[in-house]
Amino acid sequence: MGVKNLWDVLESCKKTLPLHYLQNKRVCVDLSCWMVPLQNVNKSQCPVTSKQYLMGLFHRIRALIALNCSLIFVTDGSIPAIKLATYRRWLNLGIEVENQATQDGANSQKLSSLRRNMGSEFSCMIKEAKYLGSAFGIPCLDGIEEAEAQCALLNLESLCDGCFSSDSDIFLFGARTVYRDICLGEGGHVVCYEMNDIEQKIGFGRSSLISLALLLGSDYSQGVRGLGLESACQIVKSVGDNHILRKIVSEGLTFARKKKNPKRQGQVKCNNTETTLSSEVNMNGDIQIPQTDNQYSHVVEAYMNPKCHSADSEVVHRSLVQRPFQREQLQQICARFFEWPPEKTDEYLLPKIAERDLRRFAHLRSTSSQLDVNIPLKEVPVKCPVSAIIKRRTVRGRECFEVTWEEFYGVKSSVVSADLVESACPEKIKEFDDRRALEKKNQRKSRPKKSGKECSVAEIDWKLQDLLLDIELGSKSSSMASREIISDKMTTATEINFMNRDPLVILDSEGNADSRAATLCRETGVTVTKHEVIDLSSPSPLVHSRNVSRCAQMNNQHISIIDLSDSETEKSPEHFCR
């Protein structure tokens, strides 16, 4: 429980941090605060015999181990004497217990703590959790009384970086950093409260929080009935953190009457002649018995000096020693509680153990670099867990590497973040890049000349050449076709002229015009006068108009002119037939 409504007071100081914030940290865990919500999930969703609460603890430990977050389980010891009244109310034992609680509150300094029932269902769950933690190599510290008090002492003495607890009174015991909740999976995070933020944002120190416990109620006191949260905070702030406890111990809670309106329902009422609180005050006992100043001091003392193992004790030193995980023992536990084969347990666990050692290796190199000691990878006394990098990967938008591990981890490969590999062994990344560049170079050398991209270029070149050849052949064929058309026209024209008794003389390159004309005449039966023989080697004579008249005098016959070419027509008009 802790202090009533204290988490509401501290709401403005709550921070939600990514899970990797716990990387390379040592954290104490109030084990009962972890097991209670896991137990509730187990009861609501699973049969009684199911061990889902233990599986939830397994995955939580596994995730934190991969971050190289060193855990210390802390369990509750005996119930403090000053807490007996509250503890009996939780058990709901009846009116006689309330009467006994009044006596316990008045004489708590004379009572001894109560030993817990170690045979209860919850105590058996705690034993199983400790057994699982020992297989992971997690040490366990059994507290003398309150587990949160022991966690707070270790945090106050800087023996750990923070505490996991949902009990708000851990701040009253002196804790500086508290993780109230944890969420795994994608977007995993922790809910964190820092005492520095509480002091700066709210103005409450440890003494102010203890005074709030006296006013609002806690495990050690029932508080003032009818006193609201806002009023209690105003009262504490008006006195100040440096003086509030001294004022409570010397005067009790009588100073609160000056800060309150007695007409409001549920407010504290005071006698006119006395300076003690009336029957409306309810502190560690029956509501009709006012709290004495001596009893306030006992509550303050219980928070300021709880019964815990001292920071220099041998028990604490043993709990700070790192232990190796027990692989075979863990396989047996998972086979017993979860019915997993050894291979499944290794699949879940071994990659996380390898990643944890890689983070430790990165932390070692980072620390040495901060001390200006830059040691080459091969000369580091601790062997790098990564054997080689296989390839680059992208997981949920993050750059990663698939790496192979050293043989003693028992796992071949897994995927880790690129940032982790970069901080631990940048030399491995350089080796990977060099190897990839060499492989690409060898692939280019081993390729045939007509393979790949080069082959496609050659094919395109051949196709272009074929296309040009087709175009050239097409142009030749078209010229031949045009010549055939001209010859057809010539034949047609000749036939028409012969039918009209117009002889046609076709000159060939050898100048045998007469023979051809005679032949045509014999075939057609047409008489033609003998033509002149023209010497083609002689210069071309000038063209006279008489040539046209001579042609016209040839028995009034029609003359067909063949246009051999433009150039020939211009240069030698003698090629015309007369």
Coordinates of C-alpha atoms in Angstrom, one line a residue:
M1 CA 0.0 0.0 0.0
G2 CA 2.5 2.6 1.1
V3 CA 1.2 6.2 1.8
K4 CA -2.4 6.9 0.9
N5 CA -2.8 8.9 -2.4
L6 CA 0.9 9.6 -2.5
W7 CA 1.2 8.5 -6.2
D8 CA -1.4 11.1 -7.0
V9 CA 0.8 13.7 -5.3
L10 CA 3.8 12.6 -7.4
E11 CA 1.9 12.4 -10.7
S12 CA 3.6 15.5 -12.1
C13 CA 7.0 13.8 -11.5
K14 CA 6.2 10.6 -13.4
K15 CA 8.4 9.8 -16.4
T16 CA 7.9 7.1 -19.0
L17 CA 11.3 5.9 -20.2
P18 CA 12.2 3.4 -22.9
L19 CA 13.2 0.0 -21.7
H20 CA 16.8 0.4 -22.8
Y21 CA 17.1 3.1 -20.2
L22 CA 17.9 0.2 -17.8
Q23 CA 20.9 -0.9 -19.9
N24 CA 24.0 -1.6 -17.8
K25 CA 22.2 -0.7 -14.5
R26 CA 21.9 -2.6 -11.3
V27 CA 18.4 -2.6 -9.9
C28 CA 16.8 -4.0 -6.7
V29 CA 13.4 -5.6 -7.1
D30 CA 10.8 -5.8 -4.3
L31 CA 9.9 -9.3 -5.4
S32 CA 6.4 -9.2 -3.8
C33 CA 5.5 -6.1 -5.8
W34 CA 6.3 -8.0 -9.0
M35 CA 4.5 -11.2 -8.0
V36 CA 1.2 -9.7 -6.9
P37 CA 0.1 -8.4 -10.3
L38 CA 1.4 -11.6 -12.0
Q39 CA -0.6 -13.6 -9.5
N40 CA -3.7 -11.6 -10.3
V41 CA -3.3 -12.2 -14.0
N42 CA -2.8 -15.9 -13.3
K43 CA -6.1 -16.1 -11.3
S44 CA -8.1 -14.2 -13.8
Q45 CA -7.0 -15.9 -17.0
C46 CA -5.6 -19.3 -16.2
P47 CA -6.4 -22.3 -14.0
V48 CA -5.0 -22.4 -10.5
T49 CA -2.5 -25.1 -11.4
S50 CA -1.1 -23.0 -14.2
K51 CA 2.3 -21.3 -13.8
Q52 CA 1.6 -18.3 -16.0
Y53 CA 2.8 -15.9 -13.2
L54 CA 6.1 -17.7 -13.3
M55 CA 6.3 -17.6 -17.1
G56 CA 5.6 -13.8 -17.0
L57 CA 8.5 -13.5 -14.6
F58 CA 10.7 -15.6 -16.9
H59 CA 10.1 -13.3 -19.9
R60 CA 10.6 -10.2 -17.7
I61 CA 13.9 -11.4 -16.5
R62 CA 14.9 -12.5 -20.0
A63 CA 14.2 -9.0 -21.4
L64 CA 16.2 -7.3 -18.7
I65 CA 19.1 -9.7 -18.9
A66 CA 19.5 -8.9 -22.6
L67 CA 20.0 -5.2 -21.6
N68 CA 22.7 -6.2 -19.1
C69 CA 20.5 -5.0 -16.3
S70 CA 21.7 -6.7 -13.1
L71 CA 18.8 -7.6 -10.8
I72 CA 18.8 -8.2 -7.1
F73 CA 15.7 -9.9 -5.7
V74 CA 14.7 -8.6 -2.2
T75 CA 12.1 -10.4 -0.2
D76 CA 10.1 -9.4 2.9
G77 CA 11.2 -10.6 6.3
S78 CA 9.1 -10.3 9.5
I79 CA 6.2 -7.9 9.8
P80 CA 7.3 -4.8 11.7
A81 CA 5.6 -4.4 15.1
I82 CA 4.3 -0.9 14.1
K83 CA 2.6 -2.5 11.1
L84 CA 0.7 -5.2 13.0
A85 CA -2.5 -3.2 13.3
T86 CA -2.6 -2.5 9.6
Y87 CA -1.7 -6.1 8.7
R88 CA -4.5 -7.4 10.9
R89 CA -7.0 -5.1 9.3
W90 CA -5.9 -6.5 5.9
L91 CA -6.7 -9.9 7.2
N92 CA -10.2 -8.7 8.3
L93 CA -10.1 -10.5 11.6
G94 CA -12.9 -8.7 13.3
I95 CA -13.6 -6.1 16.0
E96 CA -11.4 -7.7 18.6
V97 CA -8.5 -7.2 16.3
E98 CA -9.3 -3.5 16.1
N99 CA -9.2 -3.3 19.9
Q100 CA -5.9 -5.2 19.9
A101 CA -4.6 -2.9 17.2
T102 CA -5.2 0.0 19.5
Q103 CA -3.0 -1.5 22.1
D104 CA -0.5 -2.5 19.5
G105 CA -0.4 1.1 18.3
A106 CA 0.1 2.4 21.8
N107 CA 2.7 -0.1 22.8
S108 CA 4.4 -0.8 19.4
Q109 CA 7.8 -0.1 21.0
K110 CA 7.3 -3.0 23.4
L111 CA 6.2 -5.6 20.7
S112 CA 8.4 -7.6 18.5
S113 CA 7.9 -8.2 14.8
L114 CA 5.7 -11.0 13.6
R115 CA 7.1 -13.9 11.5
R116 CA 5.3 -14.4 8.2
N117 CA 3.4 -17.5 7.3
M118 CA 5.9 -19.2 4.9
G119 CA 3.4 -21.9 4.0
S120 CA 0.9 -19.6 2.4
E121 CA 0.1 -19.7 -1.3
F122 CA 1.8 -16.4 -1.9
S123 CA 4.9 -17.5 0.0
C124 CA 5.2 -20.6 -2.2
M125 CA 5.0 -18.3 -5.2
I126 CA 7.9 -16.2 -3.8
K127 CA 9.9 -19.4 -3.3
E128 CA 9.4 -20.5 -6.9
A129 CA 10.4 -17.0 -8.1
K130 CA 13.6 -17.1 -6.1
Y131 CA 14.3 -20.6 -7.5
L132 CA 13.9 -19.3 -11.1
G133 CA 16.0 -16.3 -10.3
S134 CA 18.8 -18.4 -9.0
A135 CA 18.9 -20.4 -12.2
F136 CA 19.3 -17.0 -14.1
G137 CA 22.2 -16.1 -11.8
I138 CA 20.1 -13.5 -9.9
P139 CA 21.1 -13.1 -6.2
C140 CA 18.4 -12.8 -3.6
L141 CA 18.5 -10.8 -0.4
D142 CA 16.1 -11.7 2.3
G143 CA 15.1 -8.6 4.2
I144 CA 14.9 -8.4 8.0
E145 CA 11.5 -6.7 7.8
E146 CA 10.3 -4.6 4.9
A147 CA 11.7 -5.4 1.4
E148 CA 11.1 -1.9 0.1
A149 CA 13.1 -0.5 3.1
Q150 CA 16.1 -2.8 2.2
C151 CA 15.9 -1.7 -1.5
A152 CA 15.8 1.9 -0.4
L153 CA 18.8 1.5 1.7
L154 CA 20.8 0.0 -1.1
N155 CA 19.7 2.8 -3.4
L156 CA 20.5 5.5 -0.8
E157 CA 24.0 4.0 -0.3
S158 CA 24.5 4.0 -4.1
L159 CA 24.8 0.2 -4.2
C160 CA 22.2 0.1 -6.9
D161 CA 20.9 2.5 -9.5
G162 CA 17.2 2.2 -8.7
C163 CA 14.4 0.1 -7.2
F164 CA 11.4 -1.7 -8.6
S165 CA 8.5 -1.2 -6.2
S166 CA 4.9 -0.2 -6.3
D167 CA 4.8 0.8 -2.6
S168 CA 5.0 4.5 -2.4
D169 CA 6.5 4.5 1.1
I170 CA 9.8 3.4 -0.5
F171 CA 10.6 7.2 -0.8
L172 CA 10.0 7.6 2.9
F173 CA 12.7 4.9 3.5
G174 CA 15.2 7.0 1.5
A175 CA 15.0 5.7 -2.1
R176 CA 16.2 8.1 -4.8
T177 CA 15.1 6.4 -8.0
V178 CA 12.0 4.2 -8.2
Y179 CA 10.6 2.2 -11.1
R180 CA 6.9 1.7 -10.4
D181 CA 5.9 -0.3 -13.5
I182 CA 7.5 -2.1 -16.5
C183 CA 6.0 -2.9 -19.9
L184 CA 7.7 -5.4 -22.3
G185 CA 7.2 -6.0 -26.0
E186 CA 7.2 -3.4 -28.8
G187 CA 7.4 0.1 -27.3
G188 CA 8.6 -1.4 -23.9
H189 CA 9.0 1.2 -21.2
V190 CA 9.4 1.7 -17.5
V191 CA 7.5 4.3 -15.3
C192 CA 10.2 6.1 -13.3
Y193 CA 10.1 8.6 -10.4
E194 CA 13.2 10.5 -9.3
M195 CA 13.5 12.1 -5.9
N196 CA 15.3 15.0 -7.4
D197 CA 12.2 15.8 -9.5
I198 CA 10.0 15.5 -6.4
E199 CA 12.2 18.0 -4.5
Q200 CA 12.4 20.5 -7.4
K201 CA 8.9 20.3 -8.9
I202 CA 6.8 19.8 -5.8
G203 CA 9.1 21.0 -3.0
F204 CA 8.8 17.8 -0.9
G205 CA 11.8 16.1 0.6
R206 CA 11.9 12.9 2.6
S207 CA 10.7 14.7 5.8
S208 CA 7.7 16.2 4.0
L209 CA 6.7 12.8 2.6
I210 CA 6.9 11.3 6.1
S211 CA 4.7 14.0 7.4
L212 CA 2.2 13.3 4.6
A213 CA 2.1 9.7 5.8
L214 CA 1.1 10.9 9.3
L215 CA -1.6 13.2 7.9
L216 CA -3.0 11.0 5.1
G217 CA -2.4 7.5 6.5
S218 CA 0.1 4.8 5.6
D219 CA 1.1 1.3 6.6
Y220 CA 2.3 2.7 9.9
S221 CA -0.5 5.2 10.7
Q222 CA -4.2 5.7 10.0
G223 CA -3.9 9.4 9.4
V224 CA -6.3 12.2 10.2
R225 CA -9.8 11.4 9.3
G226 CA -11.4 13.9 6.9
L227 CA -8.2 15.6 6.0
G228 CA -8.0 15.9 2.2
L229 CA -5.0 15.5 0.0
E230 CA -4.8 19.2 -1.0
S231 CA -5.2 20.4 2.6
A232 CA -2.4 18.0 3.8
C233 CA -0.1 19.3 1.1
Q234 CA -0.7 22.9 2.0
I235 CA 0.0 22.2 5.7
V236 CA 3.3 20.5 4.9
K237 CA 4.4 23.2 2.6
S238 CA 3.5 26.0 5.0
V239 CA 5.9 24.5 7.6
G240 CA 8.7 23.5 5.2
D241 CA 10.7 20.3 4.8
N242 CA 13.5 21.3 7.2
H243 CA 11.2 21.8 10.2
I244 CA 8.1 19.7 9.7
L245 CA 9.3 16.5 11.4
R246 CA 10.8 18.4 14.3
K247 CA 7.5 20.2 14.7
I248 CA 5.5 17.0 14.6
V249 CA 7.7 15.2 17.2
S250 CA 7.6 18.2 19.6
E251 CA 4.0 19.3 19.1
G252 CA 2.2 16.4 17.5
L253 CA -0.4 17.4 14.9
T254 CA -1.8 20.3 16.9
F255 CA -0.4 22.8 14.4
A256 CA -2.8 21.5 11.8
R257 CA -5.8 23.1 13.6
K258 CA -4.5 26.6 12.6
K259 CA -4.5 25.6 9.0
K260 CA -8.1 24.2 8.8
N261 CA -11.6 25.4 8.9
P262 CA -13.4 23.7 11.8
K263 CA -16.9 24.2 10.2
R264 CA -16.2 21.8 7.3
Q265 CA -17.5 18.3 7.7
G266 CA -14.8 15.8 8.6
Q267 CA -12.3 18.5 9.7
V268 CA -10.2 18.1 12.8
K269 CA -11.8 19.6 15.9
C270 CA -9.8 20.8 18.8
N271 CA -10.7 21.5 22.5
N272 CA -10.6 25.2 23.5
T273 CA -8.5 24.4 26.6
E274 CA -6.3 21.7 25.3
T275 CA -3.7 21.6 22.5
T276 CA -4.3 18.0 21.7
L277 CA -6.3 16.6 18.8
S278 CA -9.9 15.6 19.5
S279 CA -11.4 12.2 18.9
E280 CA -11.6 12.9 15.2
V281 CA -7.8 12.2 15.0
N282 CA -7.1 8.6 14.1
M283 CA -3.5 7.4 14.5
N284 CA -2.5 3.8 14.9
G285 CA -5.4 2.8 17.1
D286 CA -9.0 3.3 18.0
I287 CA -10.4 6.6 16.8
Q288 CA -11.5 7.6 20.3
I289 CA -8.0 7.6 21.7
P290 CA -5.9 10.5 20.6
Q291 CA -2.3 10.0 19.4
T292 CA 0.4 11.0 21.7
D293 CA 3.6 12.9 20.7
N294 CA 5.6 9.8 21.7
Q295 CA 3.7 7.7 19.1
Y296 CA 4.5 10.2 16.3
S297 CA 8.1 9.8 17.1
H298 CA 7.9 6.0 16.7
V299 CA 6.4 6.4 13.2
V300 CA 9.1 8.9 12.2
E301 CA 11.8 6.5 13.6
A302 CA 10.3 3.6 11.7
Y303 CA 10.7 5.4 8.4
M304 CA 14.0 7.1 9.2
N305 CA 15.8 4.1 10.6
P306 CA 14.1 0.9 9.4
K307 CA 15.5 -2.6 10.4
C308 CA 17.6 -3.6 7.4
H309 CA 20.9 -5.3 6.6
S310 CA 23.6 -2.6 6.7
A311 CA 25.4 -1.6 3.5
D312 CA 28.7 -3.0 4.7
S313 CA 27.3 -6.3 5.9
E314 CA 28.5 -9.6 4.4
V315 CA 24.9 -10.5 3.4
V316 CA 24.7 -7.4 1.2
H317 CA 28.2 -8.0 -0.2
R318 CA 27.2 -11.5 -1.3
S319 CA 24.0 -10.1 -3.0
L320 CA 26.1 -7.8 -5.1
V321 CA 28.3 -10.6 -6.6
Q322 CA 27.5 -11.5 -10.1
R323 CA 26.6 -15.2 -10.6
P324 CA 26.6 -17.2 -13.9
F325 CA 23.3 -18.6 -15.2
Q326 CA 22.7 -22.3 -14.7
R327 CA 21.7 -23.6 -18.1
E328 CA 20.8 -27.2 -17.1
Q329 CA 18.9 -26.0 -14.0
L330 CA 17.0 -23.6 -16.1
Q331 CA 16.1 -26.3 -18.6
Q332 CA 14.8 -28.4 -15.8
I333 CA 12.7 -25.6 -14.4
C334 CA 11.1 -24.8 -17.7
A335 CA 10.5 -28.5 -18.4
R336 CA 8.8 -28.8 -15.0
F337 CA 6.7 -25.7 -14.9
F338 CA 6.2 -24.9 -18.6
E339 CA 6.7 -28.3 -20.2
W340 CA 9.3 -27.0 -22.6
P341 CA 11.9 -29.1 -24.2
P342 CA 15.5 -28.1 -23.7
E343 CA 15.8 -26.8 -27.2
K344 CA 13.0 -24.3 -26.7
T345 CA 14.5 -23.0 -23.5
D346 CA 17.8 -22.5 -25.3
E347 CA 16.1 -20.8 -28.1
Y348 CA 14.6 -18.3 -25.7
L349 CA 17.6 -17.8 -23.5
L350 CA 20.9 -18.2 -25.2
P351 CA 20.6 -15.3 -27.7
K352 CA 19.8 -13.0 -24.8
I353 CA 22.8 -14.2 -22.7
A354 CA 25.0 -13.6 -25.7
E355 CA 23.5 -10.1 -26.2
R356 CA 24.1 -9.4 -22.5
D357 CA 27.8 -10.3 -22.7
L358 CA 28.1 -8.1 -25.9
R359 CA 26.7 -5.2 -23.9
R360 CA 29.2 -5.9 -21.1
F361 CA 32.0 -6.0 -23.7
A362 CA 30.8 -2.6 -25.1
H363 CA 30.6 -1.1 -21.6
L364 CA 34.1 -2.3 -20.9
R365 CA 35.5 -0.7 -24.1
S366 CA 33.5 2.5 -23.5
T367 CA 34.8 2.8 -20.0
S368 CA 38.4 2.3 -21.1
S369 CA 37.9 4.9 -23.9
Q370 CA 36.7 7.4 -21.3
L371 CA 40.0 6.8 -19.5
D372 CA 41.9 7.4 -22.7
V373 CA 42.9 3.8 -22.9
N374 CA 42.2 2.6 -26.4
I375 CA 43.0 -1.1 -26.7
P376 CA 42.8 -2.8 -30.1
L377 CA 40.1 -5.5 -30.3
K378 CA 42.6 -8.4 -30.5
E379 CA 44.4 -7.2 -27.3
V380 CA 41.3 -6.8 -25.1
P381 CA 41.7 -9.3 -22.2
V382 CA 38.0 -10.3 -22.6
K383 CA 37.2 -12.1 -25.9
C384 CA 34.6 -10.4 -28.0
P385 CA 31.4 -12.5 -28.1
V386 CA 30.7 -11.7 -31.8
S387 CA 32.6 -14.0 -34.1
A388 CA 31.5 -12.4 -37.4
I389 CA 28.8 -10.3 -39.0
I390 CA 26.7 -12.2 -41.6
K391 CA 24.6 -9.4 -43.1
R392 CA 22.7 -6.3 -42.5
R393 CA 19.0 -6.4 -41.4
T394 CA 16.2 -4.0 -40.7
V395 CA 13.9 -4.9 -37.8
R396 CA 10.9 -2.6 -37.1
G397 CA 12.7 0.2 -38.8
R398 CA 15.9 -0.2 -36.8
E399 CA 19.3 -1.0 -38.4
C400 CA 20.5 -4.3 -37.2
F401 CA 23.2 -6.9 -37.9
E402 CA 22.8 -10.7 -38.0
V403 CA 25.9 -12.0 -36.2
T404 CA 27.4 -15.3 -35.4
W405 CA 28.5 -15.9 -31.8
E406 CA 31.4 -17.7 -30.3
E407 CA 31.0 -21.4 -29.9
F408 CA 30.8 -21.4 -26.1
Y409 CA 27.4 -19.7 -26.2
G410 CA 25.7 -22.7 -27.9
V411 CA 23.8 -20.5 -30.4
K412 CA 24.8 -20.0 -34.0
S413 CA 23.4 -16.6 -34.9
S414 CA 20.9 -13.9 -33.9
V415 CA 20.0 -10.3 -34.7
V416 CA 21.3 -7.4 -32.6
S417 CA 21.1 -3.7 -33.1
A418 CA 23.7 -2.0 -35.2
D419 CA 24.4 0.6 -32.5
L420 CA 25.3 -2.1 -30.1
V421 CA 27.8 -3.7 -32.5
E422 CA 29.2 -0.3 -33.4
S423 CA 29.9 0.4 -29.7
A424 CA 31.2 -3.0 -28.9
C425 CA 33.3 -4.0 -32.0
P426 CA 33.5 -1.5 -34.8
E427 CA 36.4 -3.6 -36.2
K428 CA 33.9 -6.3 -37.0
I429 CA 31.9 -3.9 -39.1
K430 CA 35.0 -2.9 -41.0
E431 CA 35.9 -6.5 -41.6
F432 CA 32.3 -7.2 -42.9
D433 CA 32.4 -4.2 -45.2
D434 CA 35.8 -5.1 -46.6
R435 CA 34.7 -8.7 -47.1
R436 CA 31.6 -7.6 -49.0
A437 CA 33.6 -5.2 -51.2
L438 CA 36.1 -8.0 -52.0
E439 CA 33.2 -10.4 -52.9
K440 CA 31.7 -7.9 -55.2
K441 CA 35.0 -7.3 -56.9
N442 CA 35.5 -11.0 -57.4
Q443 CA 32.1 -11.4 -58.8
R444 CA 32.7 -8.8 -61.4
K445 CA 35.9 -10.5 -62.4
S446 CA 34.4 -13.9 -62.7
R447 CA 31.5 -12.7 -64.9
P448 CA 31.7 -13.7 -68.7
K449 CA 31.9 -10.8 -71.1
K450 CA 28.4 -11.4 -72.5
S451 CA 26.7 -12.0 -69.2
G452 CA 24.8 -9.7 -67.1
K453 CA 24.7 -6.0 -68.1
E454 CA 27.5 -6.3 -70.7
C455 CA 25.6 -9.1 -72.5
S456 CA 22.5 -6.9 -72.7
V457 CA 24.5 -4.1 -74.2
A458 CA 26.0 -6.4 -76.8
E459 CA 22.6 -7.7 -77.7
I460 CA 21.3 -4.2 -78.2
D461 CA 24.3 -3.4 -80.4
W462 CA 23.6 -6.5 -82.6
K463 CA 19.9 -5.6 -82.9
L464 CA 20.8 -2.1 -84.0
Q465 CA 23.1 -3.4 -86.6
D466 CA 20.4 -5.8 -87.9
L467 CA 18.0 -3.0 -88.0
L468 CA 20.3 -0.8 -90.0
L469 CA 21.0 -3.7 -92.4
D470 CA 17.2 -4.2 -92.8
I471 CA 16.8 -0.5 -93.6
E472 CA 19.5 -0.6 -96.2
L473 CA 18.2 -3.8 -97.8
G474 CA 14.7 -2.2 -97.8
S475 CA 16.0 0.9 -99.6
K476 CA 17.6 -1.3 -102.3
S477 CA 14.5 -3.4 -102.8
S478 CA 12.4 -0.3 -103.1
S479 CA 14.7 1.2 -105.8
M480 CA 14.5 -2.1 -107.7
A481 CA 10.8 -2.1 -107.4
S482 CA 10.7 1.5 -108.8
R483 CA 12.8 0.4 -111.7
E484 CA 10.4 -2.5 -112.4
I485 CA 7.6 0.0 -112.4
I486 CA 9.4 2.2 -114.8
S487 CA 10.1 -0.7 -117.1
D488 CA 6.5 -1.8 -116.9
K489 CA 5.4 1.7 -117.9
M490 CA 7.9 1.7 -120.8
T491 CA 6.5 -1.6 -122.1
T492 CA 3.0 -0.3 -121.9
A493 CA 4.0 2.9 -123.7
T494 CA 5.8 0.9 -126.4
E495 CA 2.8 -1.3 -126.9
I496 CA 0.6 1.8 -127.2
N497 CA 3.0 3.4 -129.7
F498 CA 3.2 0.3 -131.8
M499 CA -0.5 0.1 -131.9
N500 CA -0.5 3.7 -133.1
R501 CA 2.3 2.9 -135.6
D502 CA 4.8 5.0 -133.6
P503 CA 8.1 3.1 -133.5
L504 CA 10.2 3.3 -130.4
V505 CA 13.9 3.0 -130.4
I506 CA 15.5 2.1 -127.1
L507 CA 19.2 2.9 -126.8
D508 CA 21.4 0.6 -124.8
S509 CA 24.8 1.4 -123.4
E510 CA 26.5 -0.1 -126.5
G511 CA 24.6 2.1 -128.9
N512 CA 23.1 -0.8 -130.9
A513 CA 20.0 1.3 -131.7
D514 CA 19.7 0.2 -135.3
S515 CA 19.8 -3.5 -134.6
R516 CA 17.2 -3.1 -131.8
A517 CA 15.0 -1.0 -134.0
A518 CA 15.3 -3.5 -136.9
T519 CA 14.3 -6.3 -134.6
L520 CA 11.3 -4.4 -133.3
C521 CA 10.3 -3.6 -136.8
R522 CA 10.5 -7.2 -138.0
E523 CA 8.4 -8.3 -135.0
T524 CA 5.8 -5.7 -135.5
G525 CA 5.9 -5.3 -139.2
V526 CA 6.6 -1.6 -139.0
T527 CA 9.0 0.1 -141.4
V528 CA 11.2 2.7 -139.9
T529 CA 13.7 4.9 -141.6
K530 CA 17.3 4.5 -140.8
H531 CA 18.5 6.5 -137.8
E532 CA 21.7 8.3 -137.4
V533 CA 24.4 6.8 -135.4
I534 CA 25.4 9.0 -132.5
D535 CA 28.9 8.9 -131.1
L536 CA 28.5 9.2 -127.3
S537 CA 32.1 10.0 -126.8
S538 CA 31.9 13.1 -128.9
P539 CA 31.0 16.4 -127.2
S540 CA 27.3 17.0 -126.9
P541 CA 26.1 19.3 -129.7
L542 CA 23.9 22.3 -129.1
V543 CA 20.2 21.7 -129.0
H544 CA 18.4 23.4 -132.0
S545 CA 14.8 23.8 -132.7
R546 CA 15.2 21.8 -135.9
N547 CA 15.6 18.7 -134.0
V548 CA 12.0 19.0 -133.0
S549 CA 11.0 19.6 -136.6
R550 CA 12.9 16.6 -137.9
C551 CA 11.1 14.5 -135.4
A552 CA 7.8 16.0 -136.5
Q553 CA 8.6 15.1 -140.2
M554 CA 9.0 11.4 -139.5
N555 CA 5.8 10.5 -141.3
N556 CA 3.8 12.3 -138.7
Q557 CA 4.6 9.6 -136.2
H558 CA 4.4 10.2 -132.4
I559 CA 7.6 10.2 -130.6
S560 CA 7.9 8.7 -127.0
I561 CA 10.7 10.2 -124.9
I562 CA 12.3 8.1 -122.2
D563 CA 13.7 10.1 -119.3
L564 CA 16.7 8.0 -118.2
S565 CA 17.9 10.4 -115.6
D566 CA 17.9 14.1 -114.9
S567 CA 21.6 14.3 -115.3
E568 CA 21.6 12.5 -118.7
T569 CA 18.8 14.6 -120.0
E570 CA 20.6 17.8 -119.2
K571 CA 24.0 16.7 -120.6
S572 CA 23.1 14.7 -123.8
P573 CA 19.9 15.6 -125.5
E574 CA 21.0 13.4 -128.4
H575 CA 19.9 10.5 -126.4
F576 CA 16.4 11.4 -127.4
C577 CA 15.0 9.3 -130.2
R578 CA 14.0 10.9 -133.4

